[in-house]
Amino acid sequence: MNRGYFCSMLKHTLLKAAEAGAAELQRFFNGSFSISNKEGINNLVTEADHAAEKAIMGVIQADYPDHYILSEESGEHIQDSSYKWIIDPIDGTVNFANGIPICCVSIGVERAGKMLMGAVYNPIMNELFFAQKGFGATLNNKRIHVSDKTEVIKSCLVTGFPYTYLDEPNGPIQVFEKLIRKGVPVRRLGSAAIDLCWVAAGRFDGFYEHKLQAWDSAAGFLMVEEAGGKVTDFNGDYYSPYQPHLLATNGKIHDELLRIINGGLF
Ligand code: IPD
Ligand code: CA
Ligand code: CA
């Protein structure tokens, strides 16, 4: 099969899966659903997370039964395939459980260990982000681009905090405090996938987080790269979603923010 044709089939399945998951978010949002706890005090999982995951996986497995899947709630579905789907059925579960409309379905598709496509869908705000390696990033089918700010002091940033306190030098609180003391606005939306998409769309100039999982960032980091931004770990090296640290920026403030995150003076 021709590669272009295969990619358009893959994209079709990806968007269909994102829509199926998003329909579950809409069905439960602001309604009643059961909630239980994972490890950590406020690390929640709701009935809607499970329903969305089931709907998403149903679509993928119907079209590609031999592809590998990694999904937050059900874990690894190992297959001997070069394609791997990385799913967060609801990113922003605490928001979702509180009726805060900043939550989404996030799905990334890897081919031979490289992110090929991603979709992040927030049905409550009617925002569908999509990116394909080498083909740019879109929001509701319109091309998006990162911002052009050149200094951290004039930037609007976003970050997130892990469910369990990270007590380490240059940890999340220390970096946050340093930026806030200088008057830099640093938001905390509660959904890493949306944080990344909003950097891609130029709403934020940068996003950093100290402890992410592959499903939080798989689709979103490709969105930033394809919108012209830069994504690295905290050493400034190639970003892999299988390690915890992520810095995503418009590219222009990247080195300065990297230095600040690593304890440099600001
Ligand atoms: C969380 C969100 C949050 C981030 C956490 C993630 P969840 O994912 O992305 O913004 O700060 O690190 O675990 O639990 O809502 O899927
Ligand atoms: Ca998540
Ligand atoms: Ca989740």
XYZ file of C-alpha atoms and ligand atoms in Angstrom:
284
model
C 0.000 0.000 0.000
C 1.205 3.515 -0.888
C 2.558 5.361 2.214
C 0.474 8.531 1.668
C -2.686 6.477 1.378
C -1.788 4.489 4.501
C -1.265 7.747 6.444
C -4.631 9.102 5.368
C -6.289 5.864 6.555
C -4.405 6.139 9.840
C -5.507 9.759 10.242
C -9.090 8.730 9.579
C -8.944 6.121 12.364
C -7.172 8.533 14.720
C -9.855 11.203 14.316
C -12.648 8.645 14.555
C -11.110 7.313 17.803
C -10.715 10.840 19.230
C -14.347 11.582 18.382
C -15.554 8.344 19.987
C -13.682 9.175 23.192
C -14.848 12.791 23.130
C -18.482 11.661 22.825
C -18.059 9.906 26.175
C -16.586 13.057 27.749
C -19.621 15.024 26.560
C -22.023 12.350 27.737
C -20.684 12.435 31.323
C -19.537 16.080 31.637
C -21.481 17.849 34.419
C -23.558 14.712 34.924
C -23.226 12.007 37.536
C -20.495 9.387 37.386
C -18.521 7.245 39.786
C -15.073 8.414 40.886
C -12.285 6.388 42.440
C -8.733 7.083 43.548
C -5.442 5.903 42.088
C -2.182 6.281 44.035
C -1.816 9.831 45.473
C -4.580 11.723 47.294
C -6.300 13.464 44.373
C -5.222 11.221 41.523
C -8.690 10.352 40.286
C -10.178 8.031 37.743
C -13.828 8.380 36.772
C -16.360 6.204 35.030
C -15.916 8.539 32.047
C -12.149 7.772 31.806
C -12.964 4.070 31.458
C -15.842 4.661 29.026
C -13.708 6.952 26.836
C -10.814 4.482 26.853
C -13.120 1.638 25.815
C -14.617 3.700 22.976
C -11.187 4.847 21.700
C -9.671 1.376 21.820
C -12.722 -0.117 20.152
C -12.202 2.101 17.093
C -8.444 1.478 16.883
C -8.672 -2.281 17.370
C -11.451 -2.606 14.780
C -9.256 -0.947 12.107
C -5.789 -2.102 13.260
C -6.108 -5.199 15.475
C -2.367 -5.908 15.209
C -1.135 -2.481 16.399
C 0.468 -1.971 19.844
C -1.520 0.178 22.319
C -0.398 1.939 25.494
C -3.333 3.473 27.328
C -3.329 5.141 30.738
C -6.048 3.141 32.469
C -5.553 -0.333 30.982
C -1.791 -0.226 30.346
C 0.156 -2.021 27.616
C -1.570 -4.075 24.929
C 1.575 -5.578 23.470
C 1.736 -6.506 19.779
C 4.700 -7.130 17.500
C 4.085 -3.996 15.435
C 6.047 -0.864 14.509
C 2.863 1.147 15.183
C 2.011 2.153 18.743
C -1.018 4.169 19.831
C -0.515 6.156 23.053
C -3.801 7.126 24.687
C -4.881 9.412 27.500
C -8.661 8.930 27.545
C -9.133 12.061 29.652
C -6.264 14.434 30.225
C -7.425 16.864 32.883
C -9.468 14.379 34.919
C -9.539 16.567 38.046
C -10.948 19.411 35.916
C -13.444 17.030 34.330
C -14.605 15.730 37.716
C -15.197 19.324 38.867
C -17.063 20.489 35.755
C -14.106 22.614 34.566
C -14.106 22.539 30.751
C -10.320 22.135 30.353
C -10.069 18.437 29.585
C -9.533 16.381 26.461
C -8.866 13.099 24.744
C -5.215 12.773 23.707
C -3.949 10.161 21.233
C -0.496 9.912 19.684
C 0.572 7.411 17.024
C 4.198 6.295 16.883
C 5.836 4.556 13.933
C 9.153 2.807 14.596
C 9.631 4.780 17.820
C 8.958 8.227 16.271
C 5.761 10.221 16.776
C 3.907 10.283 13.478
C 0.515 11.836 14.302
C -1.404 13.215 17.230
C -4.906 14.381 18.032
C -6.057 16.299 21.105
C -9.786 16.902 21.307
C -11.557 19.063 23.879
C -15.213 18.593 22.961
C -16.452 20.903 25.709
C -14.658 23.862 24.098
C -15.104 22.415 20.606
C -11.352 22.413 19.892
C -9.746 19.646 17.859
C -5.967 19.838 17.438
C -4.227 17.589 14.932
C -0.603 17.237 13.827
C 1.232 14.993 11.415
C 5.033 14.804 11.250
C 6.187 17.060 8.423
C 2.694 18.374 7.631
C 2.129 21.017 10.339
C -0.426 21.377 13.111
C -4.038 22.516 12.949
C -6.829 23.668 15.249
C -10.256 22.860 13.809
C -8.562 22.422 10.401
C -6.788 25.808 10.432
C -2.976 25.934 10.557
C -1.546 27.071 13.899
C 1.855 28.554 14.772
C 3.781 29.251 17.945
C 4.192 32.820 19.249
C 7.154 35.080 18.518
C 8.062 36.400 22.011
C 11.818 36.531 22.516
C 12.222 37.051 26.293
C 11.015 35.020 29.258
C 10.263 38.189 31.243
C 7.652 39.189 28.632
C 6.245 35.684 28.207
C 3.055 33.994 29.346
C 3.880 30.477 30.550
C 2.006 27.413 31.740
C 3.085 24.525 33.935
C 1.707 21.555 35.809
C 2.434 19.824 39.114
C 2.532 16.085 39.791
C -0.050 14.522 42.113
C 2.643 13.729 44.675
C 5.003 16.467 45.885
C 8.390 16.383 44.169
C 10.999 17.376 46.735
C 14.163 17.944 44.712
C 16.517 20.845 43.905
C 15.041 23.004 41.124
C 11.744 21.161 41.610
C 8.368 22.420 40.381
C 7.761 24.770 43.329
C 11.215 26.370 43.165
C 10.999 27.061 39.425
C 7.445 28.349 39.777
C 8.448 30.649 42.649
C 11.415 32.039 40.736
C 9.258 32.981 37.755
C 6.390 34.358 39.852
C 8.779 36.482 41.971
C 9.891 38.216 38.751
C 6.278 38.820 37.750
C 6.101 36.316 34.880
C 2.538 35.016 34.504
C 2.621 31.235 34.916
C -0.759 29.530 34.512
C -1.754 26.039 35.661
C -4.560 24.660 33.500
C -4.516 21.049 34.724
C -4.145 19.294 31.374
C -0.662 18.811 29.936
C -2.047 17.896 26.507
C -4.015 21.156 26.360
C -1.027 23.109 27.722
C 1.041 21.817 24.802
C -1.656 22.551 22.227
C -2.042 26.073 23.544
C 1.716 26.610 23.118
C 1.312 25.310 19.553
C -1.521 27.798 18.990
C 0.578 30.716 20.321
C -1.637 31.297 23.389
C 1.302 30.459 25.655
C 4.972 31.063 24.880
C 6.180 28.059 26.842
C 5.217 25.052 28.975
C 7.352 22.975 31.325
C 6.579 20.086 33.653
C 8.800 17.910 35.845
C 6.973 14.582 35.864
C 4.887 13.566 32.899
C 3.839 10.200 31.506
C 4.015 9.227 27.838
C 0.224 9.542 27.403
C 0.223 13.134 28.741
C 2.604 14.423 26.076
C 2.617 12.001 23.103
C 0.223 13.963 20.895
C 0.890 17.434 22.305
C 4.661 17.534 21.862
C 4.285 16.780 18.147
C 1.712 19.599 17.976
C 4.310 22.080 19.291
C 7.059 20.855 16.949
C 4.767 20.960 13.938
C 3.620 24.479 14.851
C 7.249 25.638 14.658
C 8.185 25.302 18.333
C 10.876 23.398 20.191
C 10.525 20.508 22.653
C 13.375 19.051 24.738
C 14.086 17.420 28.066
C 15.695 19.535 30.818
C 19.172 18.888 29.382
C 18.115 20.501 26.137
C 18.281 17.096 24.418
C 15.862 15.369 22.072
C 12.518 14.854 23.847
C 11.270 11.336 24.435
C 7.797 10.937 25.987
C 9.182 7.978 27.983
C 11.132 10.249 30.344
C 9.548 12.694 32.795
C 10.874 16.200 32.005
C 9.414 18.341 29.249
C 10.128 21.876 28.076
C 8.108 23.092 25.094
C 8.423 26.649 23.818
C 8.114 28.837 20.755
C 11.850 28.141 20.260
C 12.891 31.753 20.854
C 12.754 31.646 24.678
C 13.885 28.014 24.920
C 17.529 28.407 25.975
C 16.747 31.158 28.488
C 13.923 29.159 30.095
C 16.048 26.005 30.130
C 18.738 27.862 32.075
C 16.166 29.173 34.605
C 14.642 25.699 35.077
C 18.104 24.281 35.760
C 18.746 26.739 38.606
C 20.310 29.605 36.646
C 19.859 33.199 37.787
C 16.882 35.119 36.468
C -2.503 15.132 34.510
C -2.650 16.455 33.811
C -1.998 17.558 34.619
C -0.544 17.264 34.894
C -0.377 15.908 35.547
C -1.045 14.816 34.709
P -4.538 13.400 34.141
O -3.097 14.087 33.756
O -2.052 16.418 32.529
O -2.043 18.792 33.954
O -0.028 18.271 35.724
O 1.016 15.667 35.647
O -0.923 13.583 35.369
O -4.348 12.718 35.458
O -5.537 14.461 34.185
O -4.703 12.429 33.019
Ca -2.833 12.810 31.708
Ca -5.845 10.720 32.209
